[in-house]
Amino acid sequence: MGSYPFISVIIPTFNRLELLKETVESVRNQTYGHFEIIVVNDGSTDGTSEWLGAQGDIKALEQSNSGIASSRNSGASIARGAWLAFLDHDDIWAPNKLEVQAEFVNANPDVALVAAKHVRLGKKCNVPGNARWIKGDLFVKEYSESFIHTSSVMIRRDVFREVNGFPTNYRFADEFDVWLRIAAAHPIAYVDQPLVFIRLYESNTSHNRVGVRTDTYDILMRNYDPERIPARLFLRTLSDHDISFGRAHMKAGNVPEALKWFRTSVERTPWRPRSWRYFLKCLIIRVFKRGFRDTTSSG
C-alpha cells in the first residue's frame, strides 16, 4: 500500500461563470482533501477572470482562446499532483468522487487511469451498495463502446506526459484518442458507481454533431489494432458510427447524405438488423419526400 495521492483537479472554462461556480463548489465539497484546483480560463469575457482572482484556493491560469484540448494541456503543465483529474466547467462531482478513486489507485498502483459512471444531472439513478470495479486491459471495451467520460477520469501524470497530452488537431474528440492510447499500453479501471453528473444540451448544432463523428471515425481508424480487435467487432463499431453519421445528417435535414451513411452501415454489416432498420426508414422518408415534391410541382 502506498501513500494516498495528491491530485490536481483541472477545469478548463470559457464563458460559463455561473456553471463554473457550481462545478468548483462540487470540488470543494469533496470528502477527500488532498488536492489542488486549477482553472484554465480560455479567454472568457463574462467576468470569470475577476471571480477567479478573488478565490484564494484556486490556481488560475489565463490564456487567449485556444480550445479545450489546449486548456487541459496548459492546466496539466502547471499541475503538482501525481494524478490529474479533469472536470468540465459545467459538470458536477459526487462528494466522494475523489475519495473512491484515490482509495482504488492507492491499492492498485499498476493502474494508469481510473474512470467512473456518469449520469445526466437531475436524473434518478440506482446507487449500488458496493462499488463494482473492472480493471485490466480495457482497450477493446473503450474502442467499441467509448464508455469513458472526461469528467470522470483520473490519470497518472507521468502517463499523461507519456502520451503527450490531448491532441490539438481534433476539435471534438481529442479525449477519445487519449483514452485509447493509454488503454493500449497500460491497465485502466472503471467503477460502475455514479460519481459524475453531466449536463446535456439540446442546442448542439448539426455541424458539431457531424464534426464529432468525423473526428471519432478518424481516431477509430488510427487506433485500430487487428491483433487485439476481432474483425467482426471492428466492422460493427464502424457500422455504429456510420449510423451515428446518418442520424446527425438526418437531424440536419440532409436526407440524401444520411441515406449514404445508412447504406454504408448495411454494406459493412449486412447481418445486423439495426443497420437495415435505419437504412430502410431513411429510404422511405426520401421516397415520400420525392413523391410529395412531384405531387406539389405537378399540381
XYZ file of C-alpha atoms in Angstrom:
299
model
C 0.000 0.000 0.000
C 1.361 3.393 -0.977
C 0.533 6.848 0.326
C -2.687 8.458 -0.792
C -2.037 10.583 -3.889
C -2.054 14.328 -4.256
C -4.473 15.137 -7.079
C -4.534 18.120 -9.417
C -8.092 18.944 -10.468
C -8.028 20.687 -13.849
C -11.069 22.661 -15.026
C -10.956 24.412 -18.419
C -13.570 27.136 -18.840
C -14.916 29.573 -21.383
C -17.798 31.958 -20.651
C -19.707 29.739 -18.218
C -19.117 31.591 -14.956
C -22.331 30.666 -13.146
C -21.974 26.978 -14.015
C -18.264 27.110 -13.189
C -19.112 28.272 -9.664
C -21.291 25.177 -9.139
C -18.604 22.934 -10.583
C -15.893 24.368 -8.330
C -18.170 24.047 -5.309
C -18.591 20.324 -6.027
C -14.805 20.007 -5.850
C -14.586 21.997 -2.638
C -17.171 19.659 -1.105
C -15.106 16.517 -1.698
C -14.666 14.132 1.223
C -11.059 13.686 0.054
C -8.938 16.721 0.822
C -5.530 16.071 -0.738
C -5.895 18.079 -3.951
C -5.394 21.405 -5.699
C -7.816 23.180 -8.035
C -6.520 24.559 -11.326
C -8.897 26.562 -13.520
C -7.733 27.443 -17.019
C -9.616 30.483 -18.289
C -9.651 30.135 -22.064
C -10.295 33.766 -22.933
C -13.616 34.258 -21.119
C -15.282 37.674 -21.307
C -18.036 37.139 -18.715
C -16.245 38.119 -15.519
C -14.531 34.768 -14.988
C -11.101 36.389 -14.567
C -12.336 38.710 -11.832
C -14.101 35.892 -9.988
C -11.053 33.643 -10.156
C -8.882 36.451 -8.810
C -10.998 36.559 -5.668
C -10.723 32.809 -4.973
C -7.854 32.064 -2.631
C -7.967 28.289 -3.100
C -7.829 28.237 -6.908
C -4.717 28.310 -9.057
C -5.915 30.319 -12.069
C -4.255 30.233 -15.465
C -5.254 32.817 -18.066
C -4.794 32.237 -21.792
C -6.206 33.529 -25.058
C -8.945 31.378 -26.537
C -7.216 28.217 -27.756
C -9.752 25.427 -27.315
C -10.454 22.824 -24.683
C -7.587 20.442 -25.520
C -5.036 23.237 -25.241
C -6.640 24.390 -21.977
C -6.415 20.944 -20.419
C -2.793 20.613 -21.504
C -1.991 24.035 -20.055
C -3.511 23.047 -16.738
C -1.563 19.799 -16.682
C 1.682 21.684 -17.355
C 1.470 23.509 -14.011
C -0.020 20.642 -12.000
C 1.793 19.436 -8.885
C -0.229 16.277 -8.387
C 0.915 12.760 -9.187
C -2.605 12.282 -10.535
C -4.622 14.565 -12.826
C -8.417 14.731 -12.566
C -10.155 16.547 -15.402
C -13.527 18.207 -14.936
C -15.587 20.141 -17.481
C -16.822 23.534 -16.322
C -20.496 22.517 -16.408
C -20.300 19.091 -14.745
C -20.655 18.160 -11.079
C -18.848 15.596 -8.937
C -20.450 13.473 -6.254
C -18.894 14.368 -2.865
C -16.981 11.067 -2.662
C -15.690 11.034 -6.240
C -12.037 11.660 -5.454
C -12.116 9.517 -2.320
C -13.414 6.445 -4.160
C -10.827 6.768 -6.909
C -7.932 7.666 -4.607
C -8.562 4.607 -2.450
C -8.569 2.404 -5.534
C -5.341 3.722 -7.062
C -3.677 3.548 -3.669
C -4.442 -0.181 -3.578
C -3.735 -0.709 -7.309
C -0.528 1.169 -8.175
C -0.249 -0.503 -11.598
C -3.328 1.305 -12.900
C -2.704 4.316 -15.150
C -6.238 5.667 -15.461
C -9.464 5.331 -13.492
C -12.926 6.346 -14.656
C -16.416 6.214 -13.204
C -20.022 6.011 -14.280
C -21.601 9.305 -15.304
C -25.284 10.200 -15.351
C -27.317 13.146 -16.538
C -27.702 15.842 -13.908
C -31.096 15.539 -12.263
C -31.727 12.007 -13.486
C -32.661 9.433 -10.869
C -30.225 6.534 -10.705
C -29.635 3.466 -8.623
C -26.524 3.694 -6.471
C -25.069 0.233 -5.786
C -24.226 -0.562 -2.193
C -20.771 -1.789 -3.115
C -18.758 -0.210 -5.891
C -18.097 -2.703 -8.680
C -14.715 -2.188 -10.316
C -13.450 -3.630 -13.570
C -9.724 -3.458 -14.152
C -7.159 -4.552 -16.695
C -6.922 -4.452 -20.475
C -9.984 -2.374 -21.345
C -8.687 -1.191 -24.715
C -11.215 -3.190 -26.736
C -14.087 -2.113 -24.489
C -13.207 1.571 -24.858
C -12.632 1.163 -28.599
C -16.037 -0.382 -29.221
C -18.111 1.383 -26.555
C -16.366 4.716 -25.852
C -17.552 4.429 -22.268
C -15.095 6.834 -20.583
C -16.277 10.371 -19.828
C -13.639 13.055 -19.331
C -15.104 14.455 -16.117
C -14.896 11.003 -14.533
C -11.237 10.431 -15.324
C -8.174 10.458 -13.105
C -4.820 9.858 -14.866
C -1.290 9.362 -13.615
C 0.629 12.486 -14.565
C 3.624 10.530 -15.893
C 1.348 8.533 -18.206
C -0.367 11.712 -19.410
C 3.041 13.077 -20.364
C 3.963 9.766 -21.966
C 1.116 10.138 -24.482
C 1.876 13.868 -24.938
C -1.441 15.020 -23.542
C -4.530 15.845 -25.547
C -4.021 16.220 -29.306
C -4.936 19.692 -30.523
C -5.597 18.668 -34.133
C -9.054 17.351 -33.220
C -11.808 19.793 -32.434
C -14.323 17.423 -30.901
C -12.996 14.009 -29.861
C -9.455 14.504 -28.581
C -10.256 12.748 -25.283
C -11.218 9.518 -27.031
C -7.798 9.367 -28.675
C -6.032 9.806 -25.318
C -8.080 7.107 -23.570
C -7.348 4.635 -26.361
C -3.620 5.329 -26.390
C -3.406 4.923 -22.615
C -5.582 1.797 -22.585
C -3.449 0.275 -25.338
C -0.332 0.443 -23.160
C -1.498 0.301 -19.533
C -4.094 -1.295 -17.251
C -7.017 1.021 -16.606
C -10.049 0.714 -14.333
C -13.699 1.723 -14.206
C -16.159 1.811 -11.327
C -19.848 1.235 -12.010
C -20.861 3.880 -9.498
C -22.334 7.264 -10.484
C -19.719 9.755 -9.363
C -20.172 12.377 -12.082
C -23.263 14.319 -13.106
C -23.213 15.902 -16.544
C -25.329 18.496 -18.281
C -26.605 17.633 -21.747
C -27.648 20.340 -24.146
C -30.156 20.100 -26.970
C -28.629 23.139 -28.650
C -25.701 21.315 -30.224
C -25.528 22.321 -33.875
C -25.663 19.837 -36.715
C -22.152 20.963 -37.627
C -20.911 19.941 -34.197
C -22.678 16.579 -34.356
C -21.112 15.773 -37.711
C -17.753 17.091 -36.500
C -17.773 14.759 -33.512
C -18.481 11.785 -35.775
C -15.772 12.814 -38.238
C -13.111 13.086 -35.536
C -14.227 9.867 -33.846
C -14.114 7.970 -37.119
C -10.561 9.128 -37.780
C -9.493 8.132 -34.262
C -11.031 4.677 -34.666
C -9.097 4.097 -37.869
C -5.800 5.348 -36.437
C -6.059 3.260 -33.271
C -7.285 0.048 -34.861
C -5.185 -2.949 -33.819
C -6.127 -6.100 -35.772
C -4.266 -8.281 -33.292
C -6.492 -7.122 -30.423
C -9.783 -6.219 -32.061
C -11.713 -9.027 -33.823
C -12.650 -8.177 -37.409
C -16.377 -8.573 -36.771
C -16.235 -6.212 -33.782
C -14.238 -3.710 -35.831
C -16.893 -3.730 -38.557
C -19.707 -3.441 -36.022
C -18.004 -0.470 -34.360
C -17.556 1.317 -37.683
C -21.132 0.454 -38.608
C -22.374 2.061 -35.398
C -20.515 5.222 -36.326
C -21.929 5.104 -39.852
C -25.361 5.109 -38.221
C -24.328 7.993 -35.967
C -23.176 9.934 -39.032
C -26.509 9.213 -40.685
C -28.509 10.315 -37.662
C -26.510 13.544 -37.425
C -27.282 14.322 -41.069
C -30.947 13.424 -40.552
C -31.162 15.944 -37.703
C -29.565 18.491 -40.019
C -32.243 17.777 -42.636
C -29.792 16.290 -45.131
C -31.665 13.102 -46.041
C -29.530 12.136 -49.094
C -26.316 12.318 -47.053
C -27.958 10.396 -44.217
C -29.052 7.687 -46.635
C -25.482 7.371 -47.893
C -24.189 6.640 -44.397
C -27.003 4.237 -43.558
C -26.243 2.388 -46.795
C -22.573 2.202 -45.792
C -23.629 0.686 -42.466
C -25.591 -2.017 -44.303
C -22.660 -2.736 -46.606
C -20.298 -3.147 -43.649
C -22.632 -5.273 -41.528
C -25.384 -6.785 -43.696
C -26.149 -9.284 -40.926
C -27.282 -6.581 -38.471
C -30.997 -5.720 -38.279
C -30.037 -2.328 -36.802
C -28.233 -1.306 -39.981
C -31.172 -2.324 -42.180
C -33.707 -0.617 -39.922
C -32.070 2.789 -40.231
C -31.417 2.394 -43.948
C -34.986 1.375 -44.806
C -36.525 4.054 -42.603
C -34.423 6.744 -44.277
C -35.141 5.328 -47.732
C -38.892 5.506 -47.093
C -38.567 9.116 -45.929
C -36.625 10.054 -49.043
C -39.101 8.350 -51.391
C -42.007 10.017 -49.586
C -40.384 13.459 -49.837
C -39.673 12.972 -53.542
C -43.235 11.860 -54.154
C -44.586 14.829 -52.216
C -42.443 17.261 -54.222
C -43.535 15.671 -57.506
C -47.189 15.913 -56.483
C -46.997 19.558 -55.437
C -44.999 20.578 -58.524
C -47.437 18.876 -60.907
C -50.426 20.397 -59.131
